[in-house]
Short mmCIF file of C-alpha atoms in Angstrom, two decimals:
data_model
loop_
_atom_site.label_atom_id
_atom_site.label_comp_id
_atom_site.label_asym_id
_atom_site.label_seq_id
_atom_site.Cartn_x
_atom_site.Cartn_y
_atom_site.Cartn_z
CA UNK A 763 -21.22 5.77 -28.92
CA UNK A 764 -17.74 7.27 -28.29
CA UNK A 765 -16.92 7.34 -31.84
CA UNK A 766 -17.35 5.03 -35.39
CA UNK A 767 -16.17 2.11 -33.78
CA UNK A 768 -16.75 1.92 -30.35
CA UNK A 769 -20.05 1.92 -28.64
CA UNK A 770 -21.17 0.59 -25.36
CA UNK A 771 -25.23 -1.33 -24.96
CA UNK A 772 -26.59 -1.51 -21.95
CA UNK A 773 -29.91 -3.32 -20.66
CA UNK A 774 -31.59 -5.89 -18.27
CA UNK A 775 -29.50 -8.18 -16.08
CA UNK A 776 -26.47 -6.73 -15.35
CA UNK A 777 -26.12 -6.32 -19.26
CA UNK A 778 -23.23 -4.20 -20.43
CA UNK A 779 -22.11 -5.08 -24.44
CA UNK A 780 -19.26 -3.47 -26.12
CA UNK A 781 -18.28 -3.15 -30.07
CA UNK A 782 -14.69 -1.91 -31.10
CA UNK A 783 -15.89 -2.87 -34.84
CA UNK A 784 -18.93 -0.80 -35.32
CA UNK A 785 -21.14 -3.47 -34.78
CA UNK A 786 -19.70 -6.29 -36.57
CA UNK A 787 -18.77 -8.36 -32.83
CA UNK A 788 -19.87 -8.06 -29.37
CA UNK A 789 -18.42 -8.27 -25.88
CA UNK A 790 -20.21 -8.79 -22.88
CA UNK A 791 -18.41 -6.90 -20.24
CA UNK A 792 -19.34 -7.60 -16.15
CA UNK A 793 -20.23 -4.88 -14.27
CA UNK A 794 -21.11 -4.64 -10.20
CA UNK A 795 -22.08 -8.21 -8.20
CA UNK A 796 -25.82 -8.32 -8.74
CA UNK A 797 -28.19 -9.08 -11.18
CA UNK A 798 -30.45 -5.30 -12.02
CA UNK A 799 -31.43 -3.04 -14.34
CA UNK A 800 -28.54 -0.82 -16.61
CA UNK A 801 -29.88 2.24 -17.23
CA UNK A 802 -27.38 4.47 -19.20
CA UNK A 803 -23.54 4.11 -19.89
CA UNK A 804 -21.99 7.00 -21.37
CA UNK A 805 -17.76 7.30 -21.98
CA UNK A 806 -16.22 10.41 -22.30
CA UNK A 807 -13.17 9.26 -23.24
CA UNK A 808 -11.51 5.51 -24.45
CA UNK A 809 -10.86 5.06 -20.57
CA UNK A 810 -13.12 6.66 -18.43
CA UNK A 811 -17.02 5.46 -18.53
CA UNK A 812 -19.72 5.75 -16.04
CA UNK A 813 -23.00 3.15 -15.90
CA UNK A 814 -25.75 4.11 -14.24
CA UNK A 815 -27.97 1.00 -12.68
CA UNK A 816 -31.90 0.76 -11.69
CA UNK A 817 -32.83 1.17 -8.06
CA UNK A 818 -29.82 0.48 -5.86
CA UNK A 819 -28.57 4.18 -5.30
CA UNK A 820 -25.55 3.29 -7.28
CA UNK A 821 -23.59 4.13 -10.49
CA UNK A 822 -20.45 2.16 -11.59
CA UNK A 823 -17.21 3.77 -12.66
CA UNK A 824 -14.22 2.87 -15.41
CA UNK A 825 -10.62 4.67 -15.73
CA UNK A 826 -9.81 1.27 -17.72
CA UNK A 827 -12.23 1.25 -20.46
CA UNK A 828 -14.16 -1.26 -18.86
CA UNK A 829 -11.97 -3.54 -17.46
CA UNK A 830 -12.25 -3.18 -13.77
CA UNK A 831 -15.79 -0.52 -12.70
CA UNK A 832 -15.92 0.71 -9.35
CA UNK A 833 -19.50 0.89 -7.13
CA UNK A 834 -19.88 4.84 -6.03
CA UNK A 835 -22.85 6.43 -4.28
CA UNK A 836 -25.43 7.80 -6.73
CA UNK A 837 -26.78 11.46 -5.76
CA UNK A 838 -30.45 9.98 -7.25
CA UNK A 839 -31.87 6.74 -6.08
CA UNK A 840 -33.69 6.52 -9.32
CA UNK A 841 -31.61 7.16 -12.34
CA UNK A 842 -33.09 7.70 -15.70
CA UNK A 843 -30.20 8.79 -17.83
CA UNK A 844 -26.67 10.19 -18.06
CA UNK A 845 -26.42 12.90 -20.87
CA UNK A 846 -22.91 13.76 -21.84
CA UNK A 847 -22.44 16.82 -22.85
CA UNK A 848 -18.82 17.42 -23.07
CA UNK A 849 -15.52 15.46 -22.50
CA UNK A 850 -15.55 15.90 -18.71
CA UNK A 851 -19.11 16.89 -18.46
CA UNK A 852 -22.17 15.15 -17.87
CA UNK A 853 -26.00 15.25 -16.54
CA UNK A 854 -27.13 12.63 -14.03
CA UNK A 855 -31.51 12.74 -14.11
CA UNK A 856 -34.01 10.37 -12.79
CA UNK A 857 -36.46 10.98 -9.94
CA UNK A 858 -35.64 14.05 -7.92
CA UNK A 859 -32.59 17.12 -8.63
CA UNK A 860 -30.76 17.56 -11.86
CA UNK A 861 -27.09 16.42 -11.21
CA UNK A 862 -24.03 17.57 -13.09
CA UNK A 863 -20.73 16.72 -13.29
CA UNK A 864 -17.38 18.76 -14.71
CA UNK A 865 -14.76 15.66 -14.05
CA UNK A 866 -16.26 12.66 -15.52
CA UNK A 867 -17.98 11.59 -13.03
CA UNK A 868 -15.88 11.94 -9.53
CA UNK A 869 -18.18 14.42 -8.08
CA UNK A 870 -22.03 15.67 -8.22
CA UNK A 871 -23.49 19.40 -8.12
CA UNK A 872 -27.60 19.34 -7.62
CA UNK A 873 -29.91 21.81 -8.77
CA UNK A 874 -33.94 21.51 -8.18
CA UNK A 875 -35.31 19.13 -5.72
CA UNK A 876 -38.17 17.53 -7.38
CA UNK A 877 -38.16 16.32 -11.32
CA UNK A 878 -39.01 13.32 -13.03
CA UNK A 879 -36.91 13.31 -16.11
CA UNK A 880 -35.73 11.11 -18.23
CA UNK A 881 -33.96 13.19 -21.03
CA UNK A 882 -31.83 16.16 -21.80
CA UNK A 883 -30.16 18.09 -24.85
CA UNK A 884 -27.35 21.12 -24.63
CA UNK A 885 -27.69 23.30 -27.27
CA UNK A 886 -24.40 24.98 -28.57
CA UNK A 887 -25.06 28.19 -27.04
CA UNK A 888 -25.21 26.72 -23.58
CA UNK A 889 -28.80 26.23 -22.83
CA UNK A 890 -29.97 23.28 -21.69
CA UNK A 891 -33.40 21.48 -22.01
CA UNK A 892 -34.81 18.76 -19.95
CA UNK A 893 -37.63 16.81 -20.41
CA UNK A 894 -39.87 14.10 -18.59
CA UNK A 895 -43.12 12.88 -16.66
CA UNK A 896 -46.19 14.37 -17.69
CA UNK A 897 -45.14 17.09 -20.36
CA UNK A 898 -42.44 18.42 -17.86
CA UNK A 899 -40.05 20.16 -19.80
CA UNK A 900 -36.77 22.45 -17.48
CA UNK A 901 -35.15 24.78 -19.42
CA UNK A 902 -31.57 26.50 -17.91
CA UNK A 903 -30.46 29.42 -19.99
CA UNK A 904 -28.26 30.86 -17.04
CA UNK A 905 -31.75 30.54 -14.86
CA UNK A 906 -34.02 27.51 -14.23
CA UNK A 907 -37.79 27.32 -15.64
CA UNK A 908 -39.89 24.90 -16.08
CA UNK A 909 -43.55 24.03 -18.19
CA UNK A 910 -45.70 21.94 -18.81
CA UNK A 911 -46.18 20.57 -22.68
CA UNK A 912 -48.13 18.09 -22.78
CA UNK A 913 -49.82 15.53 -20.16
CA UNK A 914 -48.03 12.49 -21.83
CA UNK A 915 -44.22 11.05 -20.88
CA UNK A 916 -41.87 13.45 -23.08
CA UNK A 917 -39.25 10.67 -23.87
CA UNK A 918 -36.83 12.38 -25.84
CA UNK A 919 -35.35 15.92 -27.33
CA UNK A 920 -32.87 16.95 -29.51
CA UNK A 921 -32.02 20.36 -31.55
CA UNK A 922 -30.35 20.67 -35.04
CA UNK A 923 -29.75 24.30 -34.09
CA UNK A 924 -30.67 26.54 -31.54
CA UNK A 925 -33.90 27.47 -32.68
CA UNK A 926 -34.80 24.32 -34.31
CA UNK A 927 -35.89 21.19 -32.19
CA UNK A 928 -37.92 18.16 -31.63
CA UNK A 929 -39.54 16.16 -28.51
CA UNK A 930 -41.22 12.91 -29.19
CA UNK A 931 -43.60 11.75 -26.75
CA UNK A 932 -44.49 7.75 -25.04
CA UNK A 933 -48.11 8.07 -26.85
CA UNK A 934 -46.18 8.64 -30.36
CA UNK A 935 -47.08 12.38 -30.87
CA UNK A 936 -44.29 14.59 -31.51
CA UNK A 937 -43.59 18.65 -30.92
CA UNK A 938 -41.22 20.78 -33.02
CA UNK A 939 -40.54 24.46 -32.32
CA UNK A 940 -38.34 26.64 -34.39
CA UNK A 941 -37.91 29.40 -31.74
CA UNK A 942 -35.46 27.55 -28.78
CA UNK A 943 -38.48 25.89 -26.60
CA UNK A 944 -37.47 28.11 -23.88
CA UNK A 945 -41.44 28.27 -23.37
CA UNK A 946 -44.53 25.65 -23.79
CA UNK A 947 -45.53 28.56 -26.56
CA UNK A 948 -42.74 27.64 -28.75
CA UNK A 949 -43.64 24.25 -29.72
CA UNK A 950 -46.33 22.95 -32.03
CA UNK A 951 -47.57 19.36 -32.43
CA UNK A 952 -46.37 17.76 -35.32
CA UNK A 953 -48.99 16.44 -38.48
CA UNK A 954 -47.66 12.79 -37.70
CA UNK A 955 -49.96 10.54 -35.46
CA UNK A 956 -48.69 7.01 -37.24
CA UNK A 957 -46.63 4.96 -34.49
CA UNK A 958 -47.58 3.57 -31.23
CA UNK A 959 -44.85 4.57 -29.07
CA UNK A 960 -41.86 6.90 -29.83
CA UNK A 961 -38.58 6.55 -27.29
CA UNK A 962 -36.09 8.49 -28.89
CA UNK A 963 -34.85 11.06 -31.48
CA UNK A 964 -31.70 12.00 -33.08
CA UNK A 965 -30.38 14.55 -35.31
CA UNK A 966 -28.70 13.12 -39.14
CA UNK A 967 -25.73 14.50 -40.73
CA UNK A 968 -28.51 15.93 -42.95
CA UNK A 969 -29.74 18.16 -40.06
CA UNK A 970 -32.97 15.40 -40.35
CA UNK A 971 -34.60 14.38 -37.46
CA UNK A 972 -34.74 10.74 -36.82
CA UNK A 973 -37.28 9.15 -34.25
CA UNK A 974 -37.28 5.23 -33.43
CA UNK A 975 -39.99 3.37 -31.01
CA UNK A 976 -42.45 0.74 -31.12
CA UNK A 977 -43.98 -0.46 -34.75
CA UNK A 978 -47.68 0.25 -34.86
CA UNK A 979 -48.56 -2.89 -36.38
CA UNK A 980 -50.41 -5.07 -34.14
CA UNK A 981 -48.90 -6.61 -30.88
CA UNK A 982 -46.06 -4.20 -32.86
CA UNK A 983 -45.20 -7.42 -35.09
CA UNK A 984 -44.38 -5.67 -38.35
CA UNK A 985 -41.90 -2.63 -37.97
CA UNK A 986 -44.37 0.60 -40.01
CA UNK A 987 -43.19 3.70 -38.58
CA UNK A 988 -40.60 1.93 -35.59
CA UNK A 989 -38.66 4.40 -37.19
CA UNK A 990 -39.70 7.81 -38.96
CA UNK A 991 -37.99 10.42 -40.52
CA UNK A 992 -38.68 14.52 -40.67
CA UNK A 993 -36.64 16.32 -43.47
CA UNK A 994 -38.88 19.77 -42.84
CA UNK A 995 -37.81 20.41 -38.88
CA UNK A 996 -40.46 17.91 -37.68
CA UNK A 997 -43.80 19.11 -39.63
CA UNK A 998 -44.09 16.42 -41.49
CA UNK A 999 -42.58 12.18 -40.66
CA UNK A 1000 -42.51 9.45 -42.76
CA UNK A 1001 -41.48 5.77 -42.26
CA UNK A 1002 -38.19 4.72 -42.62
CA UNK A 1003 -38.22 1.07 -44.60
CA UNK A 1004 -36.69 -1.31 -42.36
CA UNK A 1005 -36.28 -4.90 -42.36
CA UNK A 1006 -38.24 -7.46 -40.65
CA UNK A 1007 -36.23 -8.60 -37.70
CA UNK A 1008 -35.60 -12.47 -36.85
CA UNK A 1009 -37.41 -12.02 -33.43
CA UNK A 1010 -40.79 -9.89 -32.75
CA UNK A 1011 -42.48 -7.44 -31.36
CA UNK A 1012 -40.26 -4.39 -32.93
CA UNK A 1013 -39.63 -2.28 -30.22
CA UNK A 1014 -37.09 0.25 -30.48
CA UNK A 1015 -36.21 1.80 -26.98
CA UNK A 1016 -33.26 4.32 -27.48
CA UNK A 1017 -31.55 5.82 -30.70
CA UNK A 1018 -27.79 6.97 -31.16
CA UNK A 1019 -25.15 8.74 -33.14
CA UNK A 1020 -21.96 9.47 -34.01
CA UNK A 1021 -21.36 11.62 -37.04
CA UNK A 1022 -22.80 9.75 -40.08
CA UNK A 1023 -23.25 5.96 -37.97
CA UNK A 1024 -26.64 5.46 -35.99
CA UNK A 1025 -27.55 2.53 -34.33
CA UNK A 1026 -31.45 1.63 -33.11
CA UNK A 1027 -31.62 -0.71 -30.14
CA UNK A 1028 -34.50 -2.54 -28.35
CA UNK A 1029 -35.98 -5.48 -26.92
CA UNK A 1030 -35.20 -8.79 -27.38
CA UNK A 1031 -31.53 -8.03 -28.58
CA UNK A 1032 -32.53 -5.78 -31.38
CA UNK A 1033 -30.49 -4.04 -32.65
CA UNK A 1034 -29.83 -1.61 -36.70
CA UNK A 1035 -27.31 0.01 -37.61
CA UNK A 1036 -27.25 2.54 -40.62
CA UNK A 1037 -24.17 4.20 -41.99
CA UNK A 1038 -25.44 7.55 -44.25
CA UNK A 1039 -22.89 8.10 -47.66
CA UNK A 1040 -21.58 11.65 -47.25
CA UNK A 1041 -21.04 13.76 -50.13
CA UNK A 1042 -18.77 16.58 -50.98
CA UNK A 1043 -18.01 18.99 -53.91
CA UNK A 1044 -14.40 19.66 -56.08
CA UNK A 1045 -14.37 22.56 -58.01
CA UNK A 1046 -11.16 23.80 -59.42
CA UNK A 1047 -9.84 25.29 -62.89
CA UNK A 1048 -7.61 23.99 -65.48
CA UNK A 1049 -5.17 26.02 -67.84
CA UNK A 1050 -3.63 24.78 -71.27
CA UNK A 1051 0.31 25.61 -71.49
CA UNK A 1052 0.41 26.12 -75.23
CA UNK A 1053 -0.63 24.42 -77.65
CA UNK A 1054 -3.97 24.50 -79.44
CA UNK A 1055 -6.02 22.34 -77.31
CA UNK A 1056 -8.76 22.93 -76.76
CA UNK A 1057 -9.67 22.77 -72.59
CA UNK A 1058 -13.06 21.82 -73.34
CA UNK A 1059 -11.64 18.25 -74.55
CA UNK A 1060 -9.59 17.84 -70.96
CA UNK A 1061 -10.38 14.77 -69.04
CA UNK A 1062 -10.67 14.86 -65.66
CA UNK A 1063 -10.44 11.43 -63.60
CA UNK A 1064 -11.45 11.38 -60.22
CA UNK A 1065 -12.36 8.05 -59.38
CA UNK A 1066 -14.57 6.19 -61.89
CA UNK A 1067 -16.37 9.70 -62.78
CA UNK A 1068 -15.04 11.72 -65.97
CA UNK A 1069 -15.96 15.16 -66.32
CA UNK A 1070 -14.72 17.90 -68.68
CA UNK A 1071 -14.57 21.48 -68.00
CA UNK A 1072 -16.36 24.65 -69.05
CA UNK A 1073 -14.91 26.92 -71.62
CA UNK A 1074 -13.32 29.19 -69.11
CA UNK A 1075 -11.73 25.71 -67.70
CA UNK A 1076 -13.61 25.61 -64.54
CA UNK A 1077 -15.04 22.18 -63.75
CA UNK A 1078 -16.99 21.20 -60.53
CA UNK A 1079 -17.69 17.37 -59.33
CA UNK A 1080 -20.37 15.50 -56.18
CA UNK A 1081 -18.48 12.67 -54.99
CA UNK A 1082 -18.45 10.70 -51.96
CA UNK A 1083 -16.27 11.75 -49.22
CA UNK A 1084 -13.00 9.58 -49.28
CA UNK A 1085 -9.61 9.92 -50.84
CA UNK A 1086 -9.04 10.38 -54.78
CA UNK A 1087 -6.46 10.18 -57.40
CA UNK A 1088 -7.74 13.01 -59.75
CA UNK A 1089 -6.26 12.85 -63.51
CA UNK A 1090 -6.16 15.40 -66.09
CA UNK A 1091 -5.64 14.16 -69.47
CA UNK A 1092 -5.32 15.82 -73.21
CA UNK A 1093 -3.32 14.82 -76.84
CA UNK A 1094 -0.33 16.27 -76.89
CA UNK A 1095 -0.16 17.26 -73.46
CA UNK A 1096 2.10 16.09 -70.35
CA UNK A 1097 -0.75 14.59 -68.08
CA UNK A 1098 -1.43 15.94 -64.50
CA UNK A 1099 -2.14 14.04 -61.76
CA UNK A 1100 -2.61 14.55 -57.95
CA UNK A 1101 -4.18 12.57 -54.62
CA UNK A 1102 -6.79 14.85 -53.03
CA UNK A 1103 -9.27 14.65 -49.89
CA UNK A 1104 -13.12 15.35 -49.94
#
């Protein structure tokens, strides 16, 4: 997702779909001359994109925002995913070294010689965690290390904060540490054993942790626990309520976001997006000129709420983030009023 309204799908045959309406239309967009497997498509900026395909020793480049892509020689036969991590930086892994790149994509340094990854999360103080076949986490904090977690495919990782992070696994078990995960001591298996597969997991506006995968209803026809939610730092999950989608089995492969949008995509062209409502607080004070009003009896407007304010005059308000006209109002008073941002 490069931001609220623009995101970029990728899949099976060649298939590369762009929104520039969150959602509400597609575009099919054509990328290299034959028909494969795409990967991962990340864009760092409205221009310049990079897709990564299957098997073919290949990845695809745009400086036109997908106009015109140009074939250039993958570092990784195999490519799993491209993790952006900055506006000119990204992380090419798959089968093999851990690539990165500092100018969108022109050139390739390698480190290691012989992961199988398929994920990756930067944290904001630089470290780096990497996570794949059979438990296999890498961890860079200005050195490389490496553990094993688990014997299951670790499918995807993500931190709210330094400390605090989450790894879902293919046999949908889960592992949340609150100390960094620089170590396989850090991280403790979570009390939620409800889905049949987990792919991916994100991190809400909330600082919740959102994981999406495969419904554990049979043949995964229904959609309990495709995706699952963890307001404690994932301890605890529960199921998100979902609809039923017009074509079966529910099986969510990747997750995204961008700032309060998220979008759950998977097979047979499913695809949910969920916008959360952010909230935000005015507080402020109001004074009487004269008079004898009394400031308890002021009306403040903002929106369709109405509150009045304590004796001292101080007055506080929850609304949803947006623009307001806020209106203060009492007999025999001039009446005040002002357009403010939440």
């Amino acid at each position: 997702m490069l931001d609220e309204d623009n995101w970029f799908f990728v899949g099976e045959n060649q298939t590369l779909i762009k929104t520039e309406d969150a959602g509400n239309s597609f575009e099919r967009m054509n990328v290299g001359e034959f028909e494969q497997v795409l990967r991962d498509v990340v864009f760092f900026d409205e221009n310049t994109g990079i897709v990564a395909a299957s098997n073919d020793g290949l990845y695809y480049r745009t400086t036109d925002g997908g106009l015109n892509w140009e074939a250039m020689e993958a570092p990784l036969n195999t490519i799993e995913s491209i993790e952006k991590i900055s506006p000119t930086e990204a992380y090419l892994i798959g089968q093999g070294a851990i690539y990165y790149t500092s100018d969108q994509g022109l050139n390739w340094e390698g480190f290691g010689d012989d992961y199988s990854l398929v994920d990756c999360f930067k944290k904001d103080n630089g470290d780096v965690i990497f996570v794949g076949e059979n438990g296999e986490v890498v961890y860079y904090d200005g050195s490389w290390n490496s553990y094993t977690l688990c014997t299951s495919l670790l499918t995807g990782v993500t931190f709210s904060d330094d400390n605090t992070g989450v790894i879902v696994t293919l046999d949908g078990t889960s592992y949340y540490t609150l100390n960094g995960g620089s170590s396989a001591e850090d991280w403790t298996q979570s009390n939620f054993e409800g889905t049949d597969e987990l792919m991916d997991v994100i991190v809400d506006v909330n600082g919740n942790f959102i994981a999406a995968g495969f419904a554990n209803n049979g043949y995964n026809q229904g959609v309990d626990n495709a995706i699952i939610i963890s307001e404690d730092n994932g301890l605890n999950w529960q199921m998100v309520d979902i609809e039923q989608p017009a074509f079966v089995p529910t099986r969510f492969i990747d997750i995204l976001s961008y700032e309060n949008k998220y979008v759950a995509l998977g097979a047979y062209q499913l695809i949910y997006s969920h916008t959360d409502i952010q909230y935000g607080n005015l507080s402020g004070s109001v004074s009487l000129s004269g008079g004898a009003g009394n400031i308890e009896d002021v009306e403040i407007l903002v929106g369709d709420i109405v509150v009045n304010p304590e004796a001292g005059g101080d007055f506080s308000v929850d609304l949803e983030v947006g623009t307001y006209t806020l209106t203060a109002s009492l007999d025999g008073y001039d009446e005040f009023s002002t357009e403010l941002e939440i």
